[in-house]
Coordinates of C-alpha atoms and ligand atoms in Angstrom, one line a residue:
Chain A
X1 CA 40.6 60.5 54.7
X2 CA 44.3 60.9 54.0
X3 CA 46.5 64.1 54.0
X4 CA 48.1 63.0 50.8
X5 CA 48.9 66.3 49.0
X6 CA 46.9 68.5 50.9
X7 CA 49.3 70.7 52.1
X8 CA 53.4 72.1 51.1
X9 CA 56.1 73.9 52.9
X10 CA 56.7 77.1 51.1
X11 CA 58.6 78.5 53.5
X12 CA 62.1 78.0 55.9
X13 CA 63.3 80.1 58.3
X14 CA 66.5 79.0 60.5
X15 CA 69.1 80.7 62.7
X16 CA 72.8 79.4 63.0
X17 CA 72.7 78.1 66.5
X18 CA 75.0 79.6 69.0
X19 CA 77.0 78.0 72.0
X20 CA 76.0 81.4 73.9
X21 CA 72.9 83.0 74.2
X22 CA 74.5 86.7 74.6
X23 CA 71.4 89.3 75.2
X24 CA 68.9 86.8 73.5
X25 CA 65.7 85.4 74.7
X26 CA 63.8 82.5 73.4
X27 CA 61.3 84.3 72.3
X28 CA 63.6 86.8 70.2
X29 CA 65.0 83.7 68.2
X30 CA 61.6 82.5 67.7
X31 CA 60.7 85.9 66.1
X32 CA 63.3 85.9 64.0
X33 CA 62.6 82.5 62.8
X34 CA 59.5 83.0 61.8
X35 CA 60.0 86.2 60.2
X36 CA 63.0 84.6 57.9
X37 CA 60.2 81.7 57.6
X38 CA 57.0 83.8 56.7
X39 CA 59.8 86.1 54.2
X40 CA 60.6 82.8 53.1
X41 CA 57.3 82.0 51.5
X42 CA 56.6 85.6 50.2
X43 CA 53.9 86.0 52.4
X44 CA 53.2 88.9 54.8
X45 CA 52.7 88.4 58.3
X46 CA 48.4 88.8 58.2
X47 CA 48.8 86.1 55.3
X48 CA 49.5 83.5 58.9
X49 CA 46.0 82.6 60.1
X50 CA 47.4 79.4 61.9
X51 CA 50.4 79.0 64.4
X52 CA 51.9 75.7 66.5
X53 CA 54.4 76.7 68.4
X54 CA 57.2 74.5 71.0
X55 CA 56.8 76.2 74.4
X56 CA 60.6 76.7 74.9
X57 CA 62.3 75.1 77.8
X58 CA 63.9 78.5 79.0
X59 CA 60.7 80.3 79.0
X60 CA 58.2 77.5 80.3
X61 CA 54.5 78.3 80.7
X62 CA 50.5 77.9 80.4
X63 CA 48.9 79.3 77.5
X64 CA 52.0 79.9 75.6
X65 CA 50.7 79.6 71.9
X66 CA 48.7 82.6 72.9
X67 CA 51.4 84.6 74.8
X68 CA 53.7 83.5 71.6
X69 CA 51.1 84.8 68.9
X70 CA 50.8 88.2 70.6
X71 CA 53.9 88.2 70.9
X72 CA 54.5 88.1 67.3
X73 CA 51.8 90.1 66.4
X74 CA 49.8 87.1 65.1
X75 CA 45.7 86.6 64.6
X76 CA 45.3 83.1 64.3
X77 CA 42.2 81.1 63.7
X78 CA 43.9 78.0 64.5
X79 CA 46.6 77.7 67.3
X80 CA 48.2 75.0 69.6
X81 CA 51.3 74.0 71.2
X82 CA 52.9 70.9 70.2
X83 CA 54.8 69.2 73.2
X84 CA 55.8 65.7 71.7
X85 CA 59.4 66.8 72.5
X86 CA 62.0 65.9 69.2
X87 CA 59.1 64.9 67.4
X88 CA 57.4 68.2 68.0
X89 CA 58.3 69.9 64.2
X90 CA 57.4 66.9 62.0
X91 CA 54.2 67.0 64.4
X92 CA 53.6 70.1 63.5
X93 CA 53.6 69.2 59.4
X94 CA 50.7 67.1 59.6
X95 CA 49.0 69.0 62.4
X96 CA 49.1 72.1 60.1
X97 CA 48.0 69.9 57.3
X98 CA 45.1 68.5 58.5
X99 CA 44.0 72.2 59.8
X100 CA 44.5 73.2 56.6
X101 CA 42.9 70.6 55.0
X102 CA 39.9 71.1 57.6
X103 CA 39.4 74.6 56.0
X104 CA 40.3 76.1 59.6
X105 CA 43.0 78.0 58.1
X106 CA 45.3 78.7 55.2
X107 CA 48.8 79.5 56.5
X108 CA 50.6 77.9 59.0
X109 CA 53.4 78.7 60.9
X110 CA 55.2 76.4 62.7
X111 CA 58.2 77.6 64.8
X112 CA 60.5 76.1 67.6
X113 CA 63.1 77.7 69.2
X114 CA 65.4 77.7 72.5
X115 CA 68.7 78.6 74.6
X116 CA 70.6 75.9 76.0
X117 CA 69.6 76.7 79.5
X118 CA 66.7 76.5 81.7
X119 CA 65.6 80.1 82.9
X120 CA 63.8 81.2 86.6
X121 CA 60.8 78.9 86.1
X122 CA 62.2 74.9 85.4
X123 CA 59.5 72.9 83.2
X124 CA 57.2 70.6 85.3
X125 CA 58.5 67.3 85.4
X126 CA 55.8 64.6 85.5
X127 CA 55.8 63.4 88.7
X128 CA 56.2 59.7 88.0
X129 CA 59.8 60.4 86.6
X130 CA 60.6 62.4 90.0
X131 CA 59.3 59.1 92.1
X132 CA 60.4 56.3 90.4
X133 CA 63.3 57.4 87.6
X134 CA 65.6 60.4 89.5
X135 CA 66.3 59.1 92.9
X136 CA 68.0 56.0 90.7
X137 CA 70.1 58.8 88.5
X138 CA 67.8 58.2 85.9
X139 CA 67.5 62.1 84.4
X140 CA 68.2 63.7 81.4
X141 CA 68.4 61.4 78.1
X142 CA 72.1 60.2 78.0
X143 CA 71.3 57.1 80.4
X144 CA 68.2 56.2 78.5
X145 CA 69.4 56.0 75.2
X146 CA 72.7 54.4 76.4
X147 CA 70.7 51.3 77.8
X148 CA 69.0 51.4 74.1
X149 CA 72.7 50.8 72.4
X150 CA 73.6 48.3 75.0
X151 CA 70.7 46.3 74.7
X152 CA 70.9 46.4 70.7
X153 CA 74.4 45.3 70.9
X154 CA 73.9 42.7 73.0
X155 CA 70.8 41.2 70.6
X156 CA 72.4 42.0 67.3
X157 CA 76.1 42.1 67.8
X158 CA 76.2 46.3 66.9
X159 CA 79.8 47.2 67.6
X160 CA 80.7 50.9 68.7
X161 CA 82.7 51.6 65.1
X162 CA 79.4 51.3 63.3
X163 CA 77.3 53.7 65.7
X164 CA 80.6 56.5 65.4
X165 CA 80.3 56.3 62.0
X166 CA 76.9 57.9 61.7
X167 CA 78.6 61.0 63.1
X168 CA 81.6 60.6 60.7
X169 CA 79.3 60.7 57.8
X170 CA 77.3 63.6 59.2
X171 CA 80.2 65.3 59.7
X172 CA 80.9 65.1 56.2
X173 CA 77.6 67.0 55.3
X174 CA 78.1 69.5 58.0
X175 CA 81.5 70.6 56.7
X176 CA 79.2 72.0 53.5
X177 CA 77.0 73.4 56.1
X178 CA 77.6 77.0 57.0
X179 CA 75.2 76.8 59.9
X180 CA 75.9 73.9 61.2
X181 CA 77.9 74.4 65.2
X182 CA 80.8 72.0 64.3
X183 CA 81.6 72.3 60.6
X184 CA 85.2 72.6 60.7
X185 CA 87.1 69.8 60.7
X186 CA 86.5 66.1 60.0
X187 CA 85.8 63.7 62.5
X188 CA 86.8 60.5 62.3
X189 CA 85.4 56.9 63.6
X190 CA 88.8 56.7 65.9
X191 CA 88.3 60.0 67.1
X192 CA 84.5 59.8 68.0
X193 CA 85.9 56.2 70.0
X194 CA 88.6 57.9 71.8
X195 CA 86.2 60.9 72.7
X196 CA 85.2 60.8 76.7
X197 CA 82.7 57.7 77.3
X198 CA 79.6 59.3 79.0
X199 CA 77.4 56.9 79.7
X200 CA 78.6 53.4 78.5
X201 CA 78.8 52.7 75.5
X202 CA 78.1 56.2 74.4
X203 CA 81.0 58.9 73.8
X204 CA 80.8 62.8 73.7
X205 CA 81.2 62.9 69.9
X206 CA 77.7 60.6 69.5
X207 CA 75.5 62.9 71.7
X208 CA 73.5 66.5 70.6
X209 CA 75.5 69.2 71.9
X210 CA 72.6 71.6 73.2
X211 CA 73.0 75.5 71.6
X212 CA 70.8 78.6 71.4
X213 CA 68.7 78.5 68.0
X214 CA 65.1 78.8 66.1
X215 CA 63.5 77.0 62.9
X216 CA 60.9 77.8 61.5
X217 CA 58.5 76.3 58.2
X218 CA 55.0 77.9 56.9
X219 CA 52.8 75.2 55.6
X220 CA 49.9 76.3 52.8
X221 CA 47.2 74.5 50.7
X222 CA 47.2 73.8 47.4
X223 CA 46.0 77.7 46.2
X224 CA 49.0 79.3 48.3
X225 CA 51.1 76.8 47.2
X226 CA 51.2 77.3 43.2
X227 CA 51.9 81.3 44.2
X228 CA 55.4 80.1 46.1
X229 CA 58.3 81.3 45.4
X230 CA 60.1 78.2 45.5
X231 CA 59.2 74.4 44.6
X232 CA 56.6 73.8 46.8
X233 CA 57.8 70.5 48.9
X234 CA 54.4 68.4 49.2
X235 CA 53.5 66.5 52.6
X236 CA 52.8 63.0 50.9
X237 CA 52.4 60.8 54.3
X238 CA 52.4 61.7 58.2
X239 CA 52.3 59.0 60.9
X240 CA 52.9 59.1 64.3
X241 CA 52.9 57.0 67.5
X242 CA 54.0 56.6 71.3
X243 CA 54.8 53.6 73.4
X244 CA 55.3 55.1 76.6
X245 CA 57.3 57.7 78.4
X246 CA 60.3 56.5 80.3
X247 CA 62.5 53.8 77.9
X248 CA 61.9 51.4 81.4
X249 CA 58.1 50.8 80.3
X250 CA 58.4 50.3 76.9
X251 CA 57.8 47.4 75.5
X252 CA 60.8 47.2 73.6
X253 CA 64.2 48.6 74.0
X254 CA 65.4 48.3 70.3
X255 CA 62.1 47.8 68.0
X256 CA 60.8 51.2 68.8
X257 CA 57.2 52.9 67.9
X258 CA 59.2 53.8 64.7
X259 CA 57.6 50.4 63.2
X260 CA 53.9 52.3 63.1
X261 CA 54.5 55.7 62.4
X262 CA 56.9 54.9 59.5
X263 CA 54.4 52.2 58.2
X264 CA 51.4 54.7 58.2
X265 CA 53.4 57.7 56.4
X266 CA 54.8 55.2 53.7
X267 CA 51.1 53.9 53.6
X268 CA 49.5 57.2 52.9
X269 CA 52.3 58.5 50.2
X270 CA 51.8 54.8 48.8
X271 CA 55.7 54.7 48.9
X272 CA 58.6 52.6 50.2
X273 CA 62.1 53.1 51.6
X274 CA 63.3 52.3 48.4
X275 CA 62.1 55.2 47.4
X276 CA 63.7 57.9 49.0
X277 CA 66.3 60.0 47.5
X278 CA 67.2 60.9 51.4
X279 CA 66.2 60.6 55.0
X280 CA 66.5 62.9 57.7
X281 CA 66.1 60.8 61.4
X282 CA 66.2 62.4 64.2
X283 CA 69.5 62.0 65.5
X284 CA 69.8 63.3 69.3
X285 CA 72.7 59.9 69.5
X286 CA 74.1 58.0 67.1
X287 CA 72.1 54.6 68.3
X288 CA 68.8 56.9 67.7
X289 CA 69.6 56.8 63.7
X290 CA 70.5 53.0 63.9
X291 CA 67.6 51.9 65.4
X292 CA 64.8 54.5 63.3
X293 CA 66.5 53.2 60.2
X294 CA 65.8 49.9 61.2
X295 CA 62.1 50.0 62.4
X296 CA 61.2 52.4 59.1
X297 CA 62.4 49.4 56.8
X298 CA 65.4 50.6 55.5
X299 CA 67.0 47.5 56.4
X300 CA 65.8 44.7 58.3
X301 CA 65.8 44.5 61.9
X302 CA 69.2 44.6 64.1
X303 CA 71.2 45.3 60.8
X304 CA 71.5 48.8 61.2
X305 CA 75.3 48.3 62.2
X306 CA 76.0 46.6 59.1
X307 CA 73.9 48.8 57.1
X308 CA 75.6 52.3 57.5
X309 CA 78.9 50.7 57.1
X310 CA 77.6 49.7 53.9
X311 CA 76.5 52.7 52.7
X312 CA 78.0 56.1 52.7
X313 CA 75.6 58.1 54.1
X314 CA 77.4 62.2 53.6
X315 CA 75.1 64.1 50.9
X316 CA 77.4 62.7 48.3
X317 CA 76.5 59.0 49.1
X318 CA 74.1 56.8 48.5
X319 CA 71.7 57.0 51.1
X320 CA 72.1 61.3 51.8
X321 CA 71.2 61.3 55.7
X322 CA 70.8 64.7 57.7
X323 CA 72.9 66.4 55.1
X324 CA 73.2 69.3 57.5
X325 CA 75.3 67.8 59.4
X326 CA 72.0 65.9 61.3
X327 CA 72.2 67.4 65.3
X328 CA 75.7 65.8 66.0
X329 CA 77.1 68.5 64.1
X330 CA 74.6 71.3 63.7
X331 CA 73.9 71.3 67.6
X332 CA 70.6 70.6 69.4
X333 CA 68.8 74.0 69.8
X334 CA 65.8 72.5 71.9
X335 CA 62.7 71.7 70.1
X336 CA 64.3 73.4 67.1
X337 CA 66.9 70.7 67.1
X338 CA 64.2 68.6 66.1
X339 CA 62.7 71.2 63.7
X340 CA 66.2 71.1 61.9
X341 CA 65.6 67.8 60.2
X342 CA 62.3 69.2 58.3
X343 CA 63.7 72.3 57.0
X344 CA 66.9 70.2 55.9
X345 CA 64.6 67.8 53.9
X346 CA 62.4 70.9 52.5
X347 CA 65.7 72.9 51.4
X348 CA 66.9 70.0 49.8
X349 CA 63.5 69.0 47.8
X350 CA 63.6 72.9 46.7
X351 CA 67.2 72.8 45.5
X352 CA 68.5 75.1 47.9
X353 CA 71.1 73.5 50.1
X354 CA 74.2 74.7 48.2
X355 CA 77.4 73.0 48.1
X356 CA 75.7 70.1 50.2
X357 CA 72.5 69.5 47.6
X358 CA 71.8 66.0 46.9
X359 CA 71.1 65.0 43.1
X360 CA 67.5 65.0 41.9
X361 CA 66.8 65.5 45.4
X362 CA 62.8 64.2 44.8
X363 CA 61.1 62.3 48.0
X364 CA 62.8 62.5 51.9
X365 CA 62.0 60.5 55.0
X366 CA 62.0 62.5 58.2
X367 CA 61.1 61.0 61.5
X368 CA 61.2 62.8 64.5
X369 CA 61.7 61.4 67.7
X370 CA 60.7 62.8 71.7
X371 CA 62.2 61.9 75.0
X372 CA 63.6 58.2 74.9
X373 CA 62.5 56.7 71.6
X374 CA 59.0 57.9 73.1
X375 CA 56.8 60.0 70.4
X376 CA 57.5 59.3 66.5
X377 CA 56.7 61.2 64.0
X378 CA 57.6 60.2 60.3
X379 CA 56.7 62.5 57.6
X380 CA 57.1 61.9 53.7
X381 CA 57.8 64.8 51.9
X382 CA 58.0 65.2 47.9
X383 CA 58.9 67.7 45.3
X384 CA 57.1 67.4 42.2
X385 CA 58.6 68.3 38.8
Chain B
X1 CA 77.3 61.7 108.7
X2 CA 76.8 63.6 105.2
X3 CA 73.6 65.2 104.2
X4 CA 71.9 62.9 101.4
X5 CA 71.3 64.9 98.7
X6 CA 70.1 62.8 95.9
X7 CA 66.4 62.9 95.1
X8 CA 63.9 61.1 97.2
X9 CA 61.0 59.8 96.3
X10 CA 57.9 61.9 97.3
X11 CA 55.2 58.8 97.9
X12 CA 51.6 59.4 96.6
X13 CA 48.0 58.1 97.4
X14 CA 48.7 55.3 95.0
X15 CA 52.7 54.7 95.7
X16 CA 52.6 55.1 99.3
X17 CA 51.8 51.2 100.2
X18 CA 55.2 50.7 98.1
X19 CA 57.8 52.6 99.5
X20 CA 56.4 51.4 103.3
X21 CA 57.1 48.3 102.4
X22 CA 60.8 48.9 100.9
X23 CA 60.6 50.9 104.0
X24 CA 60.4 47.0 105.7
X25 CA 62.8 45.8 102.9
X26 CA 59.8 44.0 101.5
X27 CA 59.7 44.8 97.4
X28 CA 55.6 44.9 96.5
X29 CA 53.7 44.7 93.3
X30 CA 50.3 45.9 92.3
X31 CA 48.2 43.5 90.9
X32 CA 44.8 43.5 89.1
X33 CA 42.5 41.4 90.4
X34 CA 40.7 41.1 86.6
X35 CA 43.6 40.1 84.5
X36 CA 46.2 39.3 87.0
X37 CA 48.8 41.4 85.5
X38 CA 51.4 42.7 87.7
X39 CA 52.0 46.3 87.6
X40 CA 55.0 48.2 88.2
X41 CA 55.0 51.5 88.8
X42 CA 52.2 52.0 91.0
X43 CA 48.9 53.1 89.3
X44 CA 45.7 54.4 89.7
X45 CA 44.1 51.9 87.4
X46 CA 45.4 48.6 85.8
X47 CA 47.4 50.0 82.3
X48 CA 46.3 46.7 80.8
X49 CA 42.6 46.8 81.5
X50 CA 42.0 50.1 83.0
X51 CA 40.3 48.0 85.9
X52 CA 40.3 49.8 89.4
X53 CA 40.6 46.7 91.6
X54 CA 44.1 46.5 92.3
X55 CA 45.8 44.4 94.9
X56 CA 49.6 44.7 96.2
X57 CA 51.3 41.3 96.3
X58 CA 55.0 40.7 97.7
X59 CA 57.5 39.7 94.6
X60 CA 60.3 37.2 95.1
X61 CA 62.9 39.7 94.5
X62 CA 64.8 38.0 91.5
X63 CA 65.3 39.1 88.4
X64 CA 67.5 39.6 85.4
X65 CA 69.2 42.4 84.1
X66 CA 67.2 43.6 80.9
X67 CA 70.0 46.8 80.1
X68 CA 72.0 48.9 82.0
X69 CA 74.9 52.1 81.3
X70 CA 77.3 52.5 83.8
X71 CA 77.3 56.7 84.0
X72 CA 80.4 58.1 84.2
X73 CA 79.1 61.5 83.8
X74 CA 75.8 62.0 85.5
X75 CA 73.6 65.5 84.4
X76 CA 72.7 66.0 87.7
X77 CA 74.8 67.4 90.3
X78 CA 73.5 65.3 92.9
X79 CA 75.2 62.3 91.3
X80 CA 78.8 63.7 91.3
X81 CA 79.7 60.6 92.7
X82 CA 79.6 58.8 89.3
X83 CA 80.3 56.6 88.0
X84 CA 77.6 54.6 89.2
X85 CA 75.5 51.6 87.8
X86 CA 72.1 52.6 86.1
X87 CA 69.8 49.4 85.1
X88 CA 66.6 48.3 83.9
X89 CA 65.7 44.9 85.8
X90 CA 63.2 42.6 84.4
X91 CA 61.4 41.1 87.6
X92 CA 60.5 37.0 87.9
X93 CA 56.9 38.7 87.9
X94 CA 57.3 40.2 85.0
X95 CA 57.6 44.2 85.3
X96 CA 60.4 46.2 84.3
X97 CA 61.9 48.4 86.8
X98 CA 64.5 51.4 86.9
X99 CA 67.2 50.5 89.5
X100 CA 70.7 50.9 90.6
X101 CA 73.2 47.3 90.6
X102 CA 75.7 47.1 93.2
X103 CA 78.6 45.7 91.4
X104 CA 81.4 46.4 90.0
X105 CA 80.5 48.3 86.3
X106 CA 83.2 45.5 84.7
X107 CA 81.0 42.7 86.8
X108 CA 77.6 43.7 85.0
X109 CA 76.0 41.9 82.0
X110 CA 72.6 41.8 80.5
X111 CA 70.7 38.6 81.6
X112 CA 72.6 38.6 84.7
X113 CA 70.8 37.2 87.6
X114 CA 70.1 40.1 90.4
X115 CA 68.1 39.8 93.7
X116 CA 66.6 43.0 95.3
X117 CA 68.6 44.8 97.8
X118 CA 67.5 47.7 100.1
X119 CA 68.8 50.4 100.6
X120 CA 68.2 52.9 103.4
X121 CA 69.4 56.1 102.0
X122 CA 67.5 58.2 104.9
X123 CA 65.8 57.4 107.7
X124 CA 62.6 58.1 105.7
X125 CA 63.3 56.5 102.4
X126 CA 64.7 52.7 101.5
X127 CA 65.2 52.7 97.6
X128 CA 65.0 49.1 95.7
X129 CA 68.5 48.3 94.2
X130 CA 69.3 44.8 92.9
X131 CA 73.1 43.3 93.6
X132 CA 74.6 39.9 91.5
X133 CA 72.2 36.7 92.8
X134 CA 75.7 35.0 93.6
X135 CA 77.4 37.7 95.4
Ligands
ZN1 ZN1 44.1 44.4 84.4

């Protein structure tokens, strides 16, 4: 069985992220995401009859896809949360696909959305990260990814210039990118280097700056999908896999579980690399884009460095990546960061991305991405002529 | 004296034998008994086998420094006293483990040889932190 064509986003919905949260709650962006997503698709509201949901990190809880759907006035024969952090909105594709495909339901909406603060209740932590990862100052995802970057420069010789200028050539998409949070100025590969080290060797302008924000897709089957409104952008390939949780027990620092998830989606669409008129990698750091580009064969192992200095990666370029500016620039609104990469890849398969759109925009790789290099999702999406 | 006011370690069941013994300034490894892998961190069953017969055996206390990050700005509160040396060692055993190095962050290099160093941070809780096998 293969979820080769089975199902298309129809629909995008997405909120320009803000630094603020004001009045808003999570669950007030996530509403409005999903009605811009649902409107989107030209579908009404009883057309959704399935719903996956992020369970937002300022408004933790049980049973949220239920709390969620009655929320939003949803009856859905198929729901679920999908908690495979960054990789959570490429998760959702395929998990809405395969529903879909399973006859369980017809319309899915898939939504994600956050402020950029916890609320009253903090998530649960699992408990091994408390024992064995926090009382070292292991917390958060700064020091993880760090150790990823020194590592890979220490086994392939990546120099800093090379990582800072994945968020140089964002920044050039973001600039065309009236939602993105930092579209407006240029950065520069000097300026990203002179920016505040963090955690060595990482600098402020190579890690997600968290906002407030929503995204939103709605995923049909074939018989919705010839009624769209727009060119329907077909899920061709879905993989996904996890090597562990904390970046310590992994059994690699810089060949990450990438290598299978990539393999299987370019296996199912019966595609390559090559291929791709643009790729959207999740991009929480600048190393994160490096080392995905990597282990999904774009180039061969540890040559990532060289790579994007080769290629000028700005929706102009040659190899288009994150044309919205990837999270660098748009901002990391939770789960919906993540969910930022798909809609990017659909607008830009259905020819809507404006002053940014890539030419003959036909087939893009997105690969999302959870905790340290920890879930992967990689999705092949196409537009057909 | 100041109030230490970093996280501890809350030992489990299945943990407990291992921070008694950095407790002694001992550093302990599981170990299954049916494939002799070492495990580290403690677990209910071995993650290679999923065998339940699982042994704790003391480790030399060398190993090599696998990564590390010196944080300069920590996202916790309770490490305000960045910068401070964060480090994934690779034990002589084998295991990977999330430690601190005491060193200065310039003295620090991958493969660098470390031996285990004990740290009583209260009077309930030693934490396992490597230092340079030379100093
Ligand atoms: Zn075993």
């Amino acid at each position: 069985m293969s979820l080769k064509s089975k199902a298309a986003i129809i629909g995008i919905g997405e909120l320009k992220p803000s630094k603020e949260p004001g009045e808003s709650t999570a669950l007030e962006l996530m509403a409005a995401a999903s009605a811009q997503a649902i409107a989107d698709a030209g579908l009404e509201k009883a057309d959704i009859d399935g719903f996956l949901v992020g369970m937002p990190f300022n408004d933790p809880g049980i049973l949220y896809p239920s709390a969620a759907a009655e929320a939003l006035g949803l009856r859905p024969r198929m729901l679920n949360q999908v908690d495979i952090g960054g990789a959570s909105g490429a998760g959702m594709v395929w998990r809405a696909a395969a529903a879909i495909d399973g006859s369980m339901c017809r319309a899915v909406l898939c939504v994600t959305a956050d402020l950029n603060r916890l609320g009253d209740q903090r998530p649960p932590m699992i408990s091994t990260a408390r024992e064995f990862e926090w009382p070292y100052g292991n917390i958060g995802a700064n020091c993880g990814y760090a150790m990823i970057a020194q590592r890979h420069m220490y086994e392939y010789g990546t120099r800093p210039e090379q990582m800072a200028k994945v968020a140089v050539d964002q920044r050039k998409s973001a600039l065309k990118n009236p939602l993105a949070t930092f579209n407006d100025k240029p950065l520069t590969i000097d300026e990203v280097l002179s920016s505040r080290m963090i955690v060595d060797p990482l600098h402020l302008y190579e890690i997600v700056s968290p906002v407030c924000g929503g995204a939103a897709v709605v995923v049909v089957g074939p018989e919705l999908a010839r009624r769209s409104p727009h060119p329907a952008v077909w899920l061709l390939g879905a993989g996904e896999s996890c090597g562990h949780a904390s970046i310590t027990y992994a059994p690699s620092l810089t060949e990450s579980a990438v290598k299978q998830s990539a393999a299987t989606a370019f296996a199912m669409a019966g595609l390559g690399p090559r291929d791709m008129s643009l790729v959207c990698p999740y991009d929480c750091y600048t190393i994160t884009v490096l080392v995905t580009l990597e282990d999904a064969g774009f180039c061969k192992k540890g040559h990532g460095g060289p790579f994007v200095m080769e290629h000028d990666l700005s929706y102009a370029g040659d190899l288009p990546c994150n044309t919205h500016g990837g999270q660098l620039s748009f901002g990391q609104p939770g789960l919906a960061g993540g969910m930022s990469h798909v809609t990017e890849a659909a607008r830009q398969l259905m020819g809507r991305a404006g002053e940014r759109q890539v030419r003959d925009a036909r087939l893009a790789f997105v690969n999302g991405n959870g905790g340290i290099m920890s879930e992967q999702t990689s999705l092949i999406l196409e537009r057909r002529a | 004296m100041n109030a230490y006011l970093k996280p501890v370690p809350t030992p489990s069941k299945i943990s407990a034998p291992f921070w008694a013994a950095a407790r002694r300034h001992k550093l302990v490894l599981q170990r299954c008994e049916r494939c002799r892998a070492f495990i580290y961190y403690p677990r209910p069953r071995c993650p290679e086998c999923l065998d339940d017969r699982l042994t704790w055996e003391e480790a030399t206390g060398r190993g090599t420094v696998y990564s590390f990050t010196v944080v300069r700005r920590a996202a916790s509160r309770a490490f305000s006293d960045a910068p401070y040396i964060l480090a994934i060692v690779e034990l002589e055993e084998g295991p990977h483990i999330t430690t601190n190095i005491l060193a200065a962050p310039e003295a620090v290099r991958i493969g660098m040889k470390v031996t285990a160093y004990f740290d009583d941070v209260t009077p309930e809780c030693t934490l396992v932190k490597f230092k340079p096998a030379d100093a």
